[in-house]
mmCIF file of C-alpha atoms in Angstrom:
data_model
loop_
_atom_site.group_PDB
_atom_site.id
_atom_site.type_symbol
_atom_site.label_atom_id
_atom_site.label_comp_id
_atom_site.label_asym_id
_atom_site.label_seq_id
_atom_site.Cartn_x
_atom_site.Cartn_y
_atom_site.Cartn_z
ATOM 1 C CA MET A 1 107.394 89.089 113.693
ATOM 2 C CA PRO A 2 104.754 86.874 115.091
ATOM 3 C CA SER A 3 101.631 86.798 112.755
ATOM 4 C CA SER A 4 99.379 87.545 115.494
ATOM 5 C CA LEU A 5 101.367 91.213 115.524
ATOM 6 C CA ARG A 6 100.477 91.641 111.924
ATOM 7 C CA SER A 7 96.789 90.651 111.946
ATOM 8 C CA ASN A 8 95.799 94.141 110.573
ATOM 9 C CA HIS A 9 98.786 94.978 108.385
ATOM 10 C CA PHE A 10 98.365 95.391 104.759
ATOM 11 C CA ILE A 11 100.398 95.890 102.124
ATOM 12 C CA LEU A 12 100.326 98.273 99.023
ATOM 13 C CA GLN A 13 102.589 97.556 96.148
ATOM 14 C CA ALA A 14 103.155 99.175 92.858
ATOM 15 C CA PHE A 15 103.305 96.478 89.965
ATOM 16 C CA ASP A 16 105.532 97.571 86.782
ATOM 17 C CA CYS A 17 103.468 95.916 83.739
ATOM 18 C CA ASP A 18 106.752 96.857 81.579
ATOM 19 C CA LEU A 19 109.071 94.977 83.659
ATOM 20 C CA TRP A 20 106.279 92.419 84.907
ATOM 21 C CA CYS A 21 107.280 92.683 88.380
ATOM 22 C CA PRO A 22 106.536 94.592 91.838
ATOM 23 C CA ILE A 23 108.832 97.891 92.242
ATOM 24 C CA ALA A 24 107.784 99.052 95.649
ATOM 25 C CA GLN A 25 105.770 98.008 98.481
ATOM 26 C CA THR A 26 104.644 99.885 101.719
ATOM 27 C CA LEU A 27 103.385 97.986 104.697
ATOM 28 C CA PHE A 28 100.799 99.588 106.745
ATOM 29 C CA HIS A 29 98.636 99.088 110.073
ATOM 30 C CA VAL A 30 94.768 99.527 110.150
ATOM 31 C CA ALA A 31 93.469 100.036 113.547
ATOM 32 C CA ASP A 32 89.653 100.514 112.547
ATOM 33 C CA ILE A 33 89.072 97.625 109.509
ATOM 34 C CA GLU A 34 85.764 99.407 108.872
ATOM 35 C CA ALA A 35 87.581 102.758 107.721
ATOM 36 C CA LEU A 36 89.708 100.660 105.020
ATOM 37 C CA ARG A 37 86.225 98.942 103.973
ATOM 38 C CA ALA A 38 84.977 102.397 103.606
ATOM 39 C CA ILE A 39 87.416 103.531 101.399
ATOM 40 C CA LEU A 40 87.598 100.385 98.923
ATOM 41 C CA ALA A 41 83.469 100.632 99.248
ATOM 42 C CA GLY A 42 81.431 98.119 97.038
ATOM 43 C CA ASP A 43 84.593 96.162 96.138
ATOM 44 C CA VAL A 44 84.505 94.322 99.534
ATOM 45 C CA ASP A 45 80.820 93.444 99.731
ATOM 46 C CA HIS A 46 81.820 89.593 99.558
ATOM 47 C CA ASP A 47 85.053 89.942 101.330
ATOM 48 C CA PRO A 48 84.457 91.066 104.976
ATOM 49 C CA GLU A 49 88.006 90.224 106.325
ATOM 50 C CA LEU A 50 89.557 91.554 103.242
ATOM 51 C CA HIS A 51 91.583 88.661 102.182
ATOM 52 C CA HIS A 52 91.182 89.303 98.567
ATOM 53 C CA LEU A 53 93.725 91.268 96.447
ATOM 54 C CA TYR A 54 92.399 94.983 95.391
ATOM 55 C CA TYR A 55 93.378 97.603 92.790
ATOM 56 C CA PRO A 56 92.615 100.716 94.371
ATOM 57 C CA ASP A 57 91.797 103.377 91.621
ATOM 58 C CA ASP A 58 93.280 107.227 92.206
ATOM 59 C CA ASP A 59 90.520 108.397 94.371
ATOM 60 C CA GLN A 60 90.936 105.517 96.687
ATOM 61 C CA LEU A 61 94.656 105.895 97.009
ATOM 62 C CA ALA A 62 94.248 109.562 98.056
ATOM 63 C CA LYS A 63 91.839 108.425 100.727
ATOM 64 C CA LEU A 64 94.377 105.740 101.995
ATOM 65 C CA VAL A 65 97.144 108.471 102.088
ATOM 66 C CA ALA A 66 94.868 111.201 103.615
ATOM 67 C CA HIS A 67 92.707 109.012 106.140
ATOM 68 C CA LEU A 68 95.117 106.097 107.050
ATOM 69 C CA GLY A 69 98.454 107.804 106.848
ATOM 70 C CA VAL A 70 99.727 105.488 103.938
ATOM 71 C CA LYS A 71 103.240 106.594 102.395
ATOM 72 C CA PHE A 72 102.689 105.992 98.897
ATOM 73 C CA ASP A 73 103.140 108.700 95.706
ATOM 74 C CA ARG A 74 102.677 106.752 92.240
ATOM 75 C CA SER A 75 104.309 109.949 90.893
ATOM 76 C CA GLU A 76 107.470 108.845 92.129
ATOM 77 C CA PHE A 77 107.608 105.928 89.465
ATOM 78 C CA LYS A 78 108.695 106.490 85.915
ATOM 79 C CA SER A 79 106.849 103.522 84.603
ATOM 80 C CA THR A 80 103.818 104.611 82.430
ATOM 81 C CA ASP A 81 102.218 101.259 82.857
ATOM 82 C CA LEU A 82 101.704 100.862 86.437
ATOM 83 C CA THR A 83 99.169 98.666 88.488
ATOM 84 C CA VAL A 84 98.709 99.709 92.314
ATOM 85 C CA GLU A 85 97.715 96.519 94.071
ATOM 86 C CA LEU A 86 96.616 96.144 97.869
ATOM 87 C CA PHE A 87 96.519 92.961 99.825
ATOM 88 C CA ARG A 88 96.659 91.575 103.348
ATOM 89 C CA TRP A 89 100.042 90.883 105.206
ATOM 90 C CA GLU A 90 100.862 86.929 105.346
ATOM 91 C CA PRO A 91 103.635 85.857 107.185
ATOM 92 C CA LEU A 92 105.075 84.553 103.905
ATOM 93 C CA ASN A 93 105.960 87.966 103.253
ATOM 94 C CA GLU A 94 108.786 88.065 105.811
ATOM 95 C CA ALA A 95 110.365 85.041 104.343
ATOM 96 C CA PRO A 96 114.168 85.405 104.489
ATOM 97 C CA TYR A 97 114.894 85.305 100.897
ATOM 98 C CA LEU A 98 112.914 86.443 97.925
ATOM 99 C CA ILE A 99 110.297 83.960 96.781
ATOM 100 C CA HIS A 100 110.467 83.929 92.908
ATOM 101 C CA THR A 101 106.684 84.211 92.575
ATOM 102 C CA ARG A 102 105.802 87.563 90.474
ATOM 103 C CA TYR A 103 109.426 88.075 90.005
ATOM 104 C CA GLU A 104 110.011 85.464 87.575
ATOM 105 C CA LEU A 105 110.931 87.349 84.478
ATOM 106 C CA PRO A 106 113.697 89.798 85.836
ATOM 107 C CA LEU A 107 115.169 86.798 87.934
ATOM 108 C CA LEU A 108 115.345 84.679 84.871
ATOM 109 C CA LEU A 109 116.789 87.554 82.926
ATOM 110 C CA ASP A 110 119.389 88.029 85.991
ATOM 111 C CA GLY A 111 120.320 84.257 85.786
ATOM 112 C CA ARG A 112 119.167 83.993 89.094
ATOM 113 C CA LYS A 113 116.087 81.986 88.447
ATOM 114 C CA LYS A 114 116.894 78.966 86.108
ATOM 115 C CA LEU A 115 113.448 77.580 85.362
ATOM 116 C CA ALA A 116 110.104 79.299 85.578
ATOM 117 C CA ARG A 117 106.721 77.361 84.996
ATOM 118 C CA MET A 118 103.394 78.834 84.229
ATOM 119 C CA THR A 119 100.274 77.050 84.084
ATOM 120 C CA HIS A 120 96.903 77.913 83.656
ATOM 121 C CA ALA A 121 93.299 76.550 82.278
ATOM 122 C CA TYR A 122 92.489 77.116 78.687
ATOM 123 C CA PRO A 123 91.121 79.065 77.043
ATOM 124 C CA PRO A 124 92.374 81.683 76.423
ATOM 125 C CA MET A 125 95.702 80.389 75.087
ATOM 126 C CA THR A 126 97.896 82.905 77.065
ATOM 127 C CA PHE A 127 98.658 83.891 80.460
ATOM 128 C CA ASP A 128 98.710 87.412 81.936
ATOM 129 C CA GLY A 129 101.937 88.967 81.027
ATOM 130 C CA GLU A 130 103.092 86.276 78.584
ATOM 131 C CA HIS A 131 103.910 88.842 75.811
ATOM 132 C CA ARG A 132 106.550 90.212 78.153
ATOM 133 C CA PHE A 133 108.454 87.117 78.588
ATOM 134 C CA ASP A 134 108.028 86.259 74.917
ATOM 135 C CA GLN A 135 109.943 89.270 73.711
ATOM 136 C CA TRP A 136 112.881 87.996 75.579
ATOM 137 C CA VAL A 137 112.627 84.744 73.793
ATOM 138 C CA ASP A 138 112.395 86.460 70.158
ATOM 139 C CA LYS A 139 115.786 88.239 71.494
ATOM 140 C CA GLY A 140 117.387 84.909 72.303
ATOM 141 C CA MET A 141 117.595 85.523 76.127
ATOM 142 C CA LEU A 142 115.390 82.863 77.133
ATOM 143 C CA HIS A 143 114.025 79.537 76.132
ATOM 144 C CA ARG A 144 110.293 78.572 75.776
ATOM 145 C CA GLU A 145 108.297 75.403 75.688
ATOM 146 C CA VAL A 146 104.873 74.920 75.650
ATOM 147 C CA VAL A 147 102.659 71.860 77.071
ATOM 148 C CA ILE A 148 99.072 71.277 76.246
ATOM 149 C CA GLU A 149 97.133 68.753 78.063
ATOM 150 C CA PRO A 150 93.287 68.370 77.294
ATOM 151 C CA PHE A 151 90.701 67.333 79.727
ATOM 152 C CA ASP A 152 88.881 64.280 78.866
ATOM 153 C CA VAL A 153 85.790 66.370 79.302
ATOM 154 C CA PRO A 154 85.663 70.107 79.345
ATOM 155 C CA ALA A 155 85.179 71.871 82.520
ATOM 156 C CA LYS A 156 83.347 75.060 83.460
ATOM 157 C CA GLY A 157 84.232 76.201 80.064
ATOM 158 C CA TYR A 158 87.926 75.147 80.086
ATOM 159 C CA LEU A 159 89.209 72.626 77.714
ATOM 160 C CA GLY A 160 92.486 71.756 79.508
ATOM 161 C CA THR A 161 95.886 72.848 81.104
ATOM 162 C CA ARG A 162 98.376 74.554 79.432
ATOM 163 C CA THR A 163 101.924 74.896 80.656
ATOM 164 C CA VAL A 164 104.652 77.300 79.567
ATOM 165 C CA PHE A 165 108.078 76.655 80.582
ATOM 166 C CA TYR A 166 111.044 79.391 80.417
ATOM 167 C CA THR A 167 114.744 78.920 81.254
ATOM 168 C CA PRO A 168 117.782 81.078 80.630
ATOM 169 C CA LYS A 169 119.632 80.145 77.572
ATOM 170 C CA GLY A 170 121.686 77.075 78.554
ATOM 171 C CA GLU A 171 119.302 75.775 81.198
ATOM 172 C CA GLU A 172 116.994 74.061 78.788
ATOM 173 C CA TRP A 173 117.651 70.750 80.566
ATOM 174 C CA ARG A 174 115.551 71.698 83.586
ATOM 175 C CA ILE A 175 112.411 71.257 81.452
ATOM 176 C CA PRO A 176 112.648 67.577 81.025
ATOM 177 C CA ALA A 177 114.162 67.196 84.231
ATOM 178 C CA HIS A 178 110.980 68.764 85.903
ATOM 179 C CA LYS A 179 108.603 66.618 83.589
ATOM 180 C CA LEU A 180 110.403 63.552 84.804
ATOM 181 C CA ILE A 181 109.897 64.718 88.729
ATOM 182 C CA TRP A 182 106.409 65.031 87.912
ATOM 183 C CA ARG A 183 106.227 61.560 86.389
ATOM 184 C CA ALA A 184 107.878 60.226 89.233
ATOM 185 C CA SER A 185 105.379 61.884 91.769
ATOM 186 C CA ALA A 186 102.058 60.677 90.091
ATOM 187 C CA LYS A 187 101.539 58.572 93.046
ATOM 188 C CA GLY A 188 101.912 61.112 95.628
ATOM 189 C CA TRP A 189 104.139 64.131 96.025
ATOM 190 C CA ASN A 190 106.824 64.239 98.995
ATOM 191 C CA GLU A 191 109.472 66.322 100.700
ATOM 192 C CA THR A 192 112.155 65.003 98.302
ATOM 193 C CA PHE A 193 110.144 66.085 95.300
ATOM 194 C CA GLU A 194 109.553 69.477 96.603
ATOM 195 C CA ARG A 195 113.160 69.907 97.432
ATOM 196 C CA LEU A 196 113.976 68.712 93.786
ATOM 197 C CA GLU A 197 111.681 70.909 92.343
ATOM 198 C CA GLY A 198 113.002 73.851 94.169
ATOM 199 C CA MET A 199 116.562 73.154 93.136
ATOM 200 C CA LEU A 200 115.128 73.328 89.547
ATOM 201 C CA PHE A 201 113.716 76.647 89.784
ATOM 202 C CA GLY A 202 117.222 77.885 91.136
ATOM 203 C CA TYR A 203 116.488 78.403 94.956
ATOM 204 C CA GLU A 204 119.779 77.375 97.166
ATOM 205 C CA ASP A 205 119.979 74.749 99.502
ATOM 206 C CA TRP A 206 119.516 76.520 102.560
ATOM 207 C CA GLN A 207 116.146 78.500 100.909
ATOM 208 C CA CYS A 208 114.855 74.881 100.224
ATOM 209 C CA ASP A 209 115.469 73.934 103.907
ATOM 210 C CA TRP A 210 113.537 77.050 104.873
ATOM 211 C CA TRP A 211 110.701 76.290 102.764
ATOM 212 C CA ILE A 212 110.434 72.797 103.637
ATOM 213 C CA ASP A 213 110.467 73.692 107.499
ATOM 214 C CA HIS A 214 107.837 76.281 106.746
ATOM 215 C CA LEU A 215 105.639 73.749 105.456
ATOM 216 C CA SER A 216 106.145 71.425 108.205
ATOM 217 C CA GLN A 217 105.561 74.185 110.903
ATOM 218 C CA ARG A 218 102.368 74.694 109.218
ATOM 219 C CA GLY A 219 101.378 71.162 109.442
ATOM 220 C CA ARG A 220 101.914 70.365 105.719
ATOM 221 C CA ARG A 221 100.596 67.099 104.726
ATOM 222 C CA TRP A 222 102.122 66.154 101.626
ATOM 223 C CA ARG A 223 99.821 66.224 98.395
ATOM 224 C CA GLN A 224 98.500 62.748 97.292
ATOM 225 C CA ASN A 225 98.787 64.103 93.632
ATOM 226 C CA ALA A 226 101.252 66.158 91.854
ATOM 227 C CA PRO A 227 100.830 69.877 92.233
ATOM 228 C CA VAL A 228 98.730 71.994 89.756
ATOM 229 C CA GLU A 229 99.248 75.261 90.379
ATOM 230 C CA SER A 230 101.566 77.679 88.238
ATOM 231 C CA GLU A 231 104.168 77.768 90.824
ATOM 232 C CA THR A 232 104.188 77.140 94.451
ATOM 233 C CA PRO A 233 105.128 79.712 96.821
ATOM 234 C CA ALA A 234 108.600 78.372 96.856
ATOM 235 C CA GLY A 235 108.453 78.477 92.890
#
């Protein structure tokens, strides 16, 4: 669907903190954006267009259901550690395949994802949900490798970047292969590197084709330096 027809669509999502992935979503349209702003109240003071990620509480959820007709009942979910998230719909939400971001753990355990890379500034010396991944390392299901890269000079209280790689057992070779790609791309990132990285993550050829075409349609100019985010949307 053209993005113009989704301009005021939002997604309410249930994130299972035990499984460490989303388990349910509902898409809804907001005819009056001010009505949604009123429900979220003070949380939206610095976000007039509601582009941020929100965590509605039970009272706000009840108002979303009552006033905006959102179909969502958290009692339907068995998880005892559930986070409810609200965010604006984006064109990437209708990609023709499952983008791995935030589904890394179950996809790794299922063997559909071959490599996950989580990068964050430190301190702290852990990323959100790391203990959920590490319990499967302890059980022998996943392989883990950590890379610490200190900054020359601390920045905004951070001392450096910390990258944690995970692979299913038997796929450990993908970590040095990924490091080699990053070294080779030190002078510039291009379509070939993007495709190779996607293949290492475990995406199929047609999915890499779609992703690169998607970037081209958005007028993507290839980065002059290697990427620094945890995983790109194709990751």
